[in-house]
CSV table of C-alpha atoms and ligand atoms in Angstrom, one decimal:
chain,number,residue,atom,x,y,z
G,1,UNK,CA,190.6,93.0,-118.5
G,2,UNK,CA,186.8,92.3,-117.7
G,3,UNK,CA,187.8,93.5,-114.1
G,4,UNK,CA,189.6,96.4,-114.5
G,5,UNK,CA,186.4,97.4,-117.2
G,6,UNK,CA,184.1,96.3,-114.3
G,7,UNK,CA,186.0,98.7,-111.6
G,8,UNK,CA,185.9,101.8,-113.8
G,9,UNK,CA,182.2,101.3,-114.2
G,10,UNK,CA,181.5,101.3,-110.4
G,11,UNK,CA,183.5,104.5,-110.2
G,12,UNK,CA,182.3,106.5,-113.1
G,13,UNK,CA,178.8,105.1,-113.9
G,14,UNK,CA,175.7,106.4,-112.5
G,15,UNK,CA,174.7,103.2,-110.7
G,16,UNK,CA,170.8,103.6,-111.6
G,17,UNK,CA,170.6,99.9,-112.5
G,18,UNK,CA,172.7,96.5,-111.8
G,19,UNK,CA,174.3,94.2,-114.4
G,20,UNK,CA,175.7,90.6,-114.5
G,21,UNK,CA,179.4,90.6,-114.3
G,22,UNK,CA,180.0,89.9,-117.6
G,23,UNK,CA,181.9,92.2,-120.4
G,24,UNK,CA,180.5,92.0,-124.1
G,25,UNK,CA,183.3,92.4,-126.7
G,26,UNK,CA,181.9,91.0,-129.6
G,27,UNK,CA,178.8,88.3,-131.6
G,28,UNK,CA,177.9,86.1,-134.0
G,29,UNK,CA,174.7,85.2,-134.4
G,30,UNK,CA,173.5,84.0,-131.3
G,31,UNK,CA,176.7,83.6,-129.3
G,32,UNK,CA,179.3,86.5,-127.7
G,33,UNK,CA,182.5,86.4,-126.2
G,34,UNK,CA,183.0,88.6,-123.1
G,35,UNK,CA,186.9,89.8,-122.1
G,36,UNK,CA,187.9,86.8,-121.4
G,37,UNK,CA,187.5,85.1,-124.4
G,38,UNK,CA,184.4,83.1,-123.0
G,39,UNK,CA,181.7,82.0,-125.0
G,40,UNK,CA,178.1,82.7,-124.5
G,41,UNK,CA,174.6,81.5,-126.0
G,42,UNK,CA,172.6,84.5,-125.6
G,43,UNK,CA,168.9,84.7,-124.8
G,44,UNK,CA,168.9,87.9,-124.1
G,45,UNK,CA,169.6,90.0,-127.5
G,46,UNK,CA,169.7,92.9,-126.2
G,47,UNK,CA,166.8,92.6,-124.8
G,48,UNK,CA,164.8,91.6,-127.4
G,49,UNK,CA,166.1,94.0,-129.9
G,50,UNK,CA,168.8,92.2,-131.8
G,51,UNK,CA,166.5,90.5,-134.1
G,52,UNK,CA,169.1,88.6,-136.3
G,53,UNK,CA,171.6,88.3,-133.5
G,54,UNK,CA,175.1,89.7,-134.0
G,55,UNK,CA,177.4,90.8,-136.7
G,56,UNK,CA,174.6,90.1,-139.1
G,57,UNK,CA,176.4,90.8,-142.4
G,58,UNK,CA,173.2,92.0,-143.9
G,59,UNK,CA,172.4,94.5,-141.3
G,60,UNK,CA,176.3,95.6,-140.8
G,61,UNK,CA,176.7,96.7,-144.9
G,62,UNK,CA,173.0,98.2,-144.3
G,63,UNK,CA,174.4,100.2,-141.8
G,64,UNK,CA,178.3,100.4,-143.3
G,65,UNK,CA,176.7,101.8,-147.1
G,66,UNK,CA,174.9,104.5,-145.1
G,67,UNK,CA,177.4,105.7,-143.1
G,68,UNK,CA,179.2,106.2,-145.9
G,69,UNK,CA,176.3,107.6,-148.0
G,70,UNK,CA,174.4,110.1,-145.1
G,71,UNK,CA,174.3,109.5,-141.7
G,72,UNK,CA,172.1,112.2,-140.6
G,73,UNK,CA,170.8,115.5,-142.0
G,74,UNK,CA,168.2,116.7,-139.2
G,75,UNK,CA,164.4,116.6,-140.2
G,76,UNK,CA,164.8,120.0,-141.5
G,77,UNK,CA,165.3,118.1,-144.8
G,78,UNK,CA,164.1,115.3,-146.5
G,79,UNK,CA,165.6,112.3,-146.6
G,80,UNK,CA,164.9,108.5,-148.3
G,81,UNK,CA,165.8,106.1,-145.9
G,82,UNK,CA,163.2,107.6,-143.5
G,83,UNK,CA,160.7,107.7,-146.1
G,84,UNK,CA,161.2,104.0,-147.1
G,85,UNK,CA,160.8,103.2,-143.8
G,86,UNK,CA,157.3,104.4,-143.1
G,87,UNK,CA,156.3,103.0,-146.8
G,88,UNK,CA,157.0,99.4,-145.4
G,89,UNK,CA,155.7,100.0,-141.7
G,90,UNK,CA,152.6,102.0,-143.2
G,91,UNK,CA,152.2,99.0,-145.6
G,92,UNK,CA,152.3,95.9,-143.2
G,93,UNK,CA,150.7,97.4,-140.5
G,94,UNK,CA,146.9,98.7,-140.2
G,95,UNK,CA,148.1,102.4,-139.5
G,96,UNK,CA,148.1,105.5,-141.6
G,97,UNK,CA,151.4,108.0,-140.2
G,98,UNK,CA,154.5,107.4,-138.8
G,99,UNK,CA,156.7,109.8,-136.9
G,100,UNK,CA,160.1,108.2,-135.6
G,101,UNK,CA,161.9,108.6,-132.3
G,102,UNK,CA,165.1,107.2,-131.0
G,103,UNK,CA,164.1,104.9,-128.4
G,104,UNK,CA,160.5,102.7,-126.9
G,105,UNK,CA,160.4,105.7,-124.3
G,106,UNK,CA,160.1,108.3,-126.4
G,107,UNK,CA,158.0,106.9,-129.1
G,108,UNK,CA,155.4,105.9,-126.1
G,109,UNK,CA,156.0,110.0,-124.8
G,110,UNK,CA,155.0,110.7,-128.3
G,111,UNK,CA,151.6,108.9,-128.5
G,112,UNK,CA,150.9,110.3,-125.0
G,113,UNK,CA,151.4,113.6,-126.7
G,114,UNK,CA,149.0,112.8,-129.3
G,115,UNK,CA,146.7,111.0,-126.9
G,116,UNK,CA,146.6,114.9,-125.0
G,117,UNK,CA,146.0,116.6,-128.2
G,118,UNK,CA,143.4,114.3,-129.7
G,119,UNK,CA,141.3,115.0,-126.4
G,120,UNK,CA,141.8,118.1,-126.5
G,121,UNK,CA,140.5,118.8,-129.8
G,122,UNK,CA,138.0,116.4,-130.8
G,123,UNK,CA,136.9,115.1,-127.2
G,124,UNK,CA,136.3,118.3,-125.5
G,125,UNK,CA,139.7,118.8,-123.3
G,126,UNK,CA,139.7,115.0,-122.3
G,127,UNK,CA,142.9,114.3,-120.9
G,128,UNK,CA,143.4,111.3,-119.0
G,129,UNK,CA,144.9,108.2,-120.1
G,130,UNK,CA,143.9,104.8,-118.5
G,131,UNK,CA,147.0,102.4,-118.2
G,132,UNK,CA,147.7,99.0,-115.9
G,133,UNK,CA,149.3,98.3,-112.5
G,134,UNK,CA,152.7,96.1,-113.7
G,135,UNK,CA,152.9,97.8,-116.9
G,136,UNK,CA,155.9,99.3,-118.1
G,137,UNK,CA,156.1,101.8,-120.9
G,138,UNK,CA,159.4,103.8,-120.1
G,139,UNK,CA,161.7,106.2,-118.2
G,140,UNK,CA,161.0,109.0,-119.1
G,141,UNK,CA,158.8,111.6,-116.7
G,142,UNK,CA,155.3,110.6,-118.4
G,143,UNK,CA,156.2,107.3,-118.5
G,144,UNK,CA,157.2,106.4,-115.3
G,145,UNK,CA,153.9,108.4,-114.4
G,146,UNK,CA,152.0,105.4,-116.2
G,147,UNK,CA,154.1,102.7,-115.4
G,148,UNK,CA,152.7,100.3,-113.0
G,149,UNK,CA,155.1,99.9,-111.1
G,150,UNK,CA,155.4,102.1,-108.1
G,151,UNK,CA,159.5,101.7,-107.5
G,152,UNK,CA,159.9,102.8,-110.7
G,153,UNK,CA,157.5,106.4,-110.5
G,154,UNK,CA,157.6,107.4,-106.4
G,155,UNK,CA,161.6,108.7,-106.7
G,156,UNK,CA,160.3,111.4,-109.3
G,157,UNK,CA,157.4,113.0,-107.9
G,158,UNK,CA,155.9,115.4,-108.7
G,159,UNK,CA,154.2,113.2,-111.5
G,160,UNK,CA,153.2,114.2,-114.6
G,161,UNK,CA,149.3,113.6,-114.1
G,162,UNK,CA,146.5,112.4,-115.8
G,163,UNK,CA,147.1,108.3,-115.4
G,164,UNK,CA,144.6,106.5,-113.8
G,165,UNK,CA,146.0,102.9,-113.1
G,166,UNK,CA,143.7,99.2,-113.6
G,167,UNK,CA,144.3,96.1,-113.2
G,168,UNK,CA,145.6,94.3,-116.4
G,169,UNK,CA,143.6,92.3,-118.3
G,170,UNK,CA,140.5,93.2,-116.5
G,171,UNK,CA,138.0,95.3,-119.1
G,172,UNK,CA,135.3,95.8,-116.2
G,173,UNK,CA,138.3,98.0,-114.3
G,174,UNK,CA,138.5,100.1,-117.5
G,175,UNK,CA,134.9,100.7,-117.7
G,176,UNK,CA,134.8,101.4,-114.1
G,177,UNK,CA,137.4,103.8,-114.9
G,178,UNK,CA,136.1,105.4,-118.2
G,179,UNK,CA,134.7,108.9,-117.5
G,180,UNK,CA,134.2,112.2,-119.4
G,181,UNK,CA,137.7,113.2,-118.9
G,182,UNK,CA,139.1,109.7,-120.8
G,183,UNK,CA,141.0,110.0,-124.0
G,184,UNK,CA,142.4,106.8,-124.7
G,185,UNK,CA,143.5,103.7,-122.7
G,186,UNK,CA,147.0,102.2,-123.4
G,187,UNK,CA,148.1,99.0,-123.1
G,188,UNK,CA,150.8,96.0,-124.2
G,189,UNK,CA,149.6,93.2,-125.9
G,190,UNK,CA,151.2,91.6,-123.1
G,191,UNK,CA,152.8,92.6,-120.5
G,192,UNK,CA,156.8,92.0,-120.9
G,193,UNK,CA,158.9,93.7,-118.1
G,194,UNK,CA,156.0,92.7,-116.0
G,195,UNK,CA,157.0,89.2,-116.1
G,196,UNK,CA,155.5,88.1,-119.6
G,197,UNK,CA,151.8,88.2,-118.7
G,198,UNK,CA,149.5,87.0,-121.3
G,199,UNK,CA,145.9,88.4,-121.2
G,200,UNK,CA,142.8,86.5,-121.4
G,201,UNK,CA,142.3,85.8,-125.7
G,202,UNK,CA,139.3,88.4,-125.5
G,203,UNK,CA,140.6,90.9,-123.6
G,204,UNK,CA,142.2,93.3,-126.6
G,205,UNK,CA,139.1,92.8,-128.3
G,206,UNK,CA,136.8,93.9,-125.8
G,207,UNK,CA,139.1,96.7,-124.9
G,208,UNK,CA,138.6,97.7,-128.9
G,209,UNK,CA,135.1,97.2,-128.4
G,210,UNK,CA,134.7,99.5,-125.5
G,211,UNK,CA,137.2,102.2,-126.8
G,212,UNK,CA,135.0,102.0,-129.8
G,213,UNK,CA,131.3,102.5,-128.0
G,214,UNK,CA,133.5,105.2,-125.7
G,215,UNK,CA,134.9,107.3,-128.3
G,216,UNK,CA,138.6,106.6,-126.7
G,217,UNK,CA,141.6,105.9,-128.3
G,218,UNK,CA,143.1,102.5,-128.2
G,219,UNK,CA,147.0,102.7,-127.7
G,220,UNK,CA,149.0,99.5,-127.8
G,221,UNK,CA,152.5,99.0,-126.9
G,222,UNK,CA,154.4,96.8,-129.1
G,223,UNK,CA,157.9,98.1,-128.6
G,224,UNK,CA,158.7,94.6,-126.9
G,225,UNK,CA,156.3,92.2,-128.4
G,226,UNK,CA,156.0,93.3,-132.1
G,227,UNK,CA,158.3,93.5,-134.7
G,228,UNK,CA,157.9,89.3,-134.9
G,229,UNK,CA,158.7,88.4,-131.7
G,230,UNK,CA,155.6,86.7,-130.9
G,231,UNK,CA,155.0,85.0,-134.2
G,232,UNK,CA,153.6,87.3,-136.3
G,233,UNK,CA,155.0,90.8,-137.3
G,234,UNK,CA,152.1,92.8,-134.7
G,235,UNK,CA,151.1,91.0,-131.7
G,236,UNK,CA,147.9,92.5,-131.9
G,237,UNK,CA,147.1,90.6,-134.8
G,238,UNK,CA,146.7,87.7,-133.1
G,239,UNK,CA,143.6,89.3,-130.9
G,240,UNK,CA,142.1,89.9,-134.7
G,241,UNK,CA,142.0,94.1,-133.9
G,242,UNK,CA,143.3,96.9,-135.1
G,243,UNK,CA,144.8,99.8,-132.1
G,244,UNK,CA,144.4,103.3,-133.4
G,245,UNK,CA,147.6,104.1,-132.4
G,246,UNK,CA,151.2,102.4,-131.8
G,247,UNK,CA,154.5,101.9,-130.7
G,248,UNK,CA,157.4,99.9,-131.8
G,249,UNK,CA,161.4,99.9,-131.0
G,250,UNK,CA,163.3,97.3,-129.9
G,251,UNK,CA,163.4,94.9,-132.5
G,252,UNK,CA,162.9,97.6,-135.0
G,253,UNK,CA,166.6,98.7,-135.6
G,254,UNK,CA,167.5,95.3,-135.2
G,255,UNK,CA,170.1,96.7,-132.2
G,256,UNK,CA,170.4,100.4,-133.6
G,257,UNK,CA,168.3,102.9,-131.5
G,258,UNK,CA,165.1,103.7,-132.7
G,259,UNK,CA,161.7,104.2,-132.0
G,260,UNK,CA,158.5,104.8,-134.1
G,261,UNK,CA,155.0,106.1,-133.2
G,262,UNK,CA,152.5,105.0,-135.5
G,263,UNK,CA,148.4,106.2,-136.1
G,264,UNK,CA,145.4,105.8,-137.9
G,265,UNK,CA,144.5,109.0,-139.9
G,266,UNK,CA,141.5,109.5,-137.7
G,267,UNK,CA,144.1,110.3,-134.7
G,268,UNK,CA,146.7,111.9,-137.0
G,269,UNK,CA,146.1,115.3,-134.7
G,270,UNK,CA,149.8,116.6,-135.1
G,271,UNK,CA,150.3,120.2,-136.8
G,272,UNK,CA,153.8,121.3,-137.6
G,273,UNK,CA,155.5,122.7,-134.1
G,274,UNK,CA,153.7,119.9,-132.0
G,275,UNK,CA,156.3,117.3,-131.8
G,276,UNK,CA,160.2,116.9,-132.9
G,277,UNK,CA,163.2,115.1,-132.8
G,278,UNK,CA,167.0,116.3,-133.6
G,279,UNK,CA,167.9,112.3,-134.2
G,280,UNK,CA,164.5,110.8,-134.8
G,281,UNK,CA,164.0,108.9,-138.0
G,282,UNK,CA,167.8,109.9,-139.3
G,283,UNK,CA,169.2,108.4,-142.3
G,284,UNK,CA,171.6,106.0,-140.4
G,285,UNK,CA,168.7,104.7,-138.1
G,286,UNK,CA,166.8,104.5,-140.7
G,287,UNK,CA,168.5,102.7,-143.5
G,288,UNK,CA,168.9,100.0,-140.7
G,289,UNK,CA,165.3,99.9,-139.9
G,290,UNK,CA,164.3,99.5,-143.2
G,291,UNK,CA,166.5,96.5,-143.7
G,292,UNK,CA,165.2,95.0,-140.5
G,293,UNK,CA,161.6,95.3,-141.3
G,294,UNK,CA,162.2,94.1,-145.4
G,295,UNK,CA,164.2,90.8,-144.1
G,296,UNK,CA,161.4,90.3,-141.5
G,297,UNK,CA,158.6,90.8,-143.9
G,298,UNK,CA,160.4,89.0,-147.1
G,299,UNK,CA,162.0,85.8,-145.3
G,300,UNK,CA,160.4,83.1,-143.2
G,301,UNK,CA,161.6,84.3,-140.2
G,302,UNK,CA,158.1,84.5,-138.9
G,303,UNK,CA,157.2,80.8,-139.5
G,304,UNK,CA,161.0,80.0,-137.4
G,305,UNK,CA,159.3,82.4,-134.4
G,306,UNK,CA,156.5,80.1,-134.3
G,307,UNK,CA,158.2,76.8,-134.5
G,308,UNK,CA,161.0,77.5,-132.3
G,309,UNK,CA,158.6,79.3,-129.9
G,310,UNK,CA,156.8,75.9,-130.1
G,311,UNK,CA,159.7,73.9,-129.5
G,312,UNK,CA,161.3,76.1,-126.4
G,313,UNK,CA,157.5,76.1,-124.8
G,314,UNK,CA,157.4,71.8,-125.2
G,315,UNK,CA,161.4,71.5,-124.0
G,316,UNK,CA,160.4,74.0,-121.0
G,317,UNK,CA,157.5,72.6,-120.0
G,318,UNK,CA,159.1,69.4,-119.9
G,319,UNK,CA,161.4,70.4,-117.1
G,320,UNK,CA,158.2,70.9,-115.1
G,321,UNK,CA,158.4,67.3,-114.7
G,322,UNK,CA,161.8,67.2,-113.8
G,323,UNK,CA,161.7,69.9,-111.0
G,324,UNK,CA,159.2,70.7,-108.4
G,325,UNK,CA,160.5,74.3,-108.9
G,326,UNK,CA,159.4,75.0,-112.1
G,327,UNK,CA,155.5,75.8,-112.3
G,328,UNK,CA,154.8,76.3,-115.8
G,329,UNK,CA,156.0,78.2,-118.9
G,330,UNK,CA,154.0,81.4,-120.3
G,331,UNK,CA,154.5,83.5,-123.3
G,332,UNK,CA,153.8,83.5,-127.8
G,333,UNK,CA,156.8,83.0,-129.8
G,334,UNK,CA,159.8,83.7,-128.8
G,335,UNK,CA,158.9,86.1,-125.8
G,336,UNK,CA,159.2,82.9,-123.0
G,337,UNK,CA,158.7,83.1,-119.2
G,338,UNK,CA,159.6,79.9,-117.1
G,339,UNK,CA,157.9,80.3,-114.0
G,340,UNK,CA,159.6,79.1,-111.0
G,341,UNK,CA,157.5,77.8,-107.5
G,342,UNK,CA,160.6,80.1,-105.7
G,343,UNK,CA,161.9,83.6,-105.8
G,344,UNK,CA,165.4,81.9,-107.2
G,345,UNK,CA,165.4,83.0,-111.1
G,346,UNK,CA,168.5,85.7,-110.0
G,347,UNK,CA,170.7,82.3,-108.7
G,348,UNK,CA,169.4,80.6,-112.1
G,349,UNK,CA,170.7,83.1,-114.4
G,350,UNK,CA,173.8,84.0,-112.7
G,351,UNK,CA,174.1,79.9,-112.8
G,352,UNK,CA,173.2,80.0,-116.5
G,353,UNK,CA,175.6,82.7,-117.0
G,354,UNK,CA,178.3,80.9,-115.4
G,355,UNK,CA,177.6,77.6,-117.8
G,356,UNK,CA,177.6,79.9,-121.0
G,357,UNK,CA,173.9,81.0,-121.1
G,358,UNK,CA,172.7,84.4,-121.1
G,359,UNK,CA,169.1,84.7,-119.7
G,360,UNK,CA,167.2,87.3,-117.9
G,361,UNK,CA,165.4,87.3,-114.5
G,362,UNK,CA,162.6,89.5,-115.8
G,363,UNK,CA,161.2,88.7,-112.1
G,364,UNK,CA,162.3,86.9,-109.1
G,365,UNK,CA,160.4,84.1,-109.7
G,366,UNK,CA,160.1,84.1,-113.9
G,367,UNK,CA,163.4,84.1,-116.3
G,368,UNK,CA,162.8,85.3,-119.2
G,369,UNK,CA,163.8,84.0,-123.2
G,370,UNK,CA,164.4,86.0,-125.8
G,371,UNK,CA,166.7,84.9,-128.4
G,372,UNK,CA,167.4,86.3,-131.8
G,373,UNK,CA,164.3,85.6,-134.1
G,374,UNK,CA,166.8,83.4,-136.6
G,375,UNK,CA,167.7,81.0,-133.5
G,376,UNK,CA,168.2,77.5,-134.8
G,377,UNK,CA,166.4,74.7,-132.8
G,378,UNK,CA,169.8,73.4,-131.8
G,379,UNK,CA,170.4,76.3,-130.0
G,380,UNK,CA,167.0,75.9,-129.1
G,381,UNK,CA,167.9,72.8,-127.4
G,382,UNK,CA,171.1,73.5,-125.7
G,383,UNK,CA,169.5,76.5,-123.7
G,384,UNK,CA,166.9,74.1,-122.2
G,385,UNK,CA,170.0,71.4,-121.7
G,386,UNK,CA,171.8,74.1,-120.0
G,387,UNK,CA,168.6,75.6,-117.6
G,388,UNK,CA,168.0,71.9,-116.2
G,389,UNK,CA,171.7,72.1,-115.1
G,390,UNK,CA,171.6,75.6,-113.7
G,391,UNK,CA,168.0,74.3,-112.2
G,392,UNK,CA,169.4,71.0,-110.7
G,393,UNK,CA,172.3,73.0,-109.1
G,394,UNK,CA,170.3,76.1,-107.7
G,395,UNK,CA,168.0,73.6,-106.2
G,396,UNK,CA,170.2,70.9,-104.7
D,1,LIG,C1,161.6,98.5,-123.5
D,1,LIG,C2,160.2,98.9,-123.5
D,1,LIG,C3,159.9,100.3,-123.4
D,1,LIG,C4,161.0,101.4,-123.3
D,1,LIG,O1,161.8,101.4,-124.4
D,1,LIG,P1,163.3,102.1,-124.3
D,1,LIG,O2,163.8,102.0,-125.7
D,1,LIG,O3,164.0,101.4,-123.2
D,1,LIG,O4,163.0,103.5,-123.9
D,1,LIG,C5,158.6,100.7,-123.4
D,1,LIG,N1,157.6,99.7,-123.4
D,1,LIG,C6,157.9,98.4,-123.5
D,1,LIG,C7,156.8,97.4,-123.5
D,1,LIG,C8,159.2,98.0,-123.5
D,1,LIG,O5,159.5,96.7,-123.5
């Protein structure tokens, strides 16, 4: 069945991106079962976005009692669930407005949006946005224009314009950069699809210093690493700062699409007819949000994070020991990269896969970890068992 599933889709599917040859049919927690009735531990979660794994009962009646209750009613109305939502992002998080989108791309095309207008009207017409080489922010036009990756922008030129790219965690490059025309500089906390690159400790806080002393905007992307995943519920918390404006998704709909753009009031530039969404922030989305966020913020989830963040970092690093191949581990929480001494991470995973491990070769020389935030430290344990195999094998 898997096959015949697998055949279609190279007929009838755009083929804009590749996949492992493996068809999801159902979860539980951490594990799926593809067609075939095999069984998986997965490290991938969606890509970081299935925060309590799969078939969470909690999140599935979330979602079940407001199907049956409102699923959507456009923004032309009022509606609770979206309301209750901003209450508990506004209140455990240092910003002051929400507006919600459907996805990371289009909550990051928002704060680009706001990022123009803000110049614009309290900055004399500034306009451009300073942004890093291996970032990644999205698909969409303006954000492939900012990404930092060149593969992923040169197909669509003409770009939208007004990016100037710098190197990552290098605050001399944005000051070398900084000019009249400046509005803001965005950022991730660290950078994810870029192969999990953690910044120097000072580097957000210098970045708020100079945005501060610049008049600029600081814009962080947390669409990957907030929402817990790094150990506590910002990532920018940990760099003791506060962004003036950000992102989340992900994580945030613990697997149903959504995407919210956040601000402090003294960037809150948006008049009614400046931005919109036919989806964004609807009942279904967020009713499930809200769940997501409460559990996160109410349980000890966080403190797991941490501790089996720890644990996977100590196993991993272990394996360094083992194998020449493995270089080192990088990463906070439970956003891991095992960095290999060889381009083989693709022949690991598929490896991986084929022993009952879903991972992710975020490049070809790091594989990236990303279970579900509830991940026991059994599980914990029999991903690193199964990687040494996979690593053994690949390497023999
Ligand atoms: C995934 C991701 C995005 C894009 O989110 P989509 O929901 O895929 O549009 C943007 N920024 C970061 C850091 C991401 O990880």
């Amino acid at each position: 069945m898997s096959d015949e599933i697998q055949a279609l889709e190279a007929q009838l599917y755009m083929q804009a991106a590749r996949r492992l040859p493996v068809t999801l049919v159902r979860g539980e927690g951490t594990r799926v079962w593809d067609s075939d009735g095999k069984e998986y531990l997965d490290f991938v979660a969606g890509i970081s976005t299935n925060t309590f794994g799969h078939a969470d009962p909690g999140l599935a009646q979330a979602i079940s009692e407001q199907a049956g209750t409102l699923i959507h009613c456009s923004n032309i109305f009022f509606s609770e669930p979206q309301i209750e939502l901003a209450q508990l992002l506004i209140e455990n998080s240092p910003m002051d407005r929400v507006f919600f989108a459907n996805s990371g791309a289009e909550a990051n095309e928002g704060a680009l949006k706001l990022a123009r207008k803000w110049g614009g009207v309290r900055k004399n017409g500034a306009g451009e946005i300073i942004v890093t080489h291996n970032g990644f922010l999205g698909r969409t036009m303006a954000t492939v224009a900012a990404t930092g990756t060149p593969a992923y922008r040169e197909p669509f030129e003409p770009l939208v314009p007004g990016f100037v790219h710098v190197d990552f965690d290098d605050i001399e490059a944005v000051q070398a950069a900084t000019s009249p025309q400046t509005a803001a500089v965005m950022v991730e906390p660290i950078q994810a699809e870029g192969g999990i690159i953690v910044p120097s400790d000072d580097y957000l806080r210098k970045l708020r210093e100079w945005c501060d002393e610049q008049q600029l905007l600081l814009i962080l992307d947390e669409i990957q690493v907030g929402m817990g995943r790094t150990g506590t519920l910002w990532a920018h918390e940990q760099a003791g700062i506060e962004p003036d404006v950000m992102t989340s998704a992900k994580a945030l709909g613990g697997g149903v699409p959504i995407g919210a753009l956040l601000c402090k009031e003294s960037a809150n530039v948006f008049e009614p007819g400046d931005h919109g969404s036919t989806f964004g922030g609807q009942p279904l989305a967020t009713a499930a949000a809200a769940h997501v966020v409460r559990r996160v913020i109410e349980s000890d989830i966080l403190q797991n994070v941490r501790e089996r963040g720890a644990q996977a970092a100590r196993a991993l690093g272990a394996l360094g020991e083992k194998h020449a191949v493995v270089k080192g581990v990088r990463g906070r929480g439970l956003l891991i990269g095992l960095e290999l001494n060889d381009a083989i991470a693709p022949d690991v995973v598929v490896n991986s896969v084929g022993r009952g491990l879903l991972l992710n070769p975020v490049r070809p020389d790091v594989v990236r970890l990303m279970p579900p935030l509830n991940v026991s430290a059994e599980e914990v344990d029999r991903c690193v068992e199964i990687l040494d195999a996979a690593i053994t094998e690949v390497t023999a």
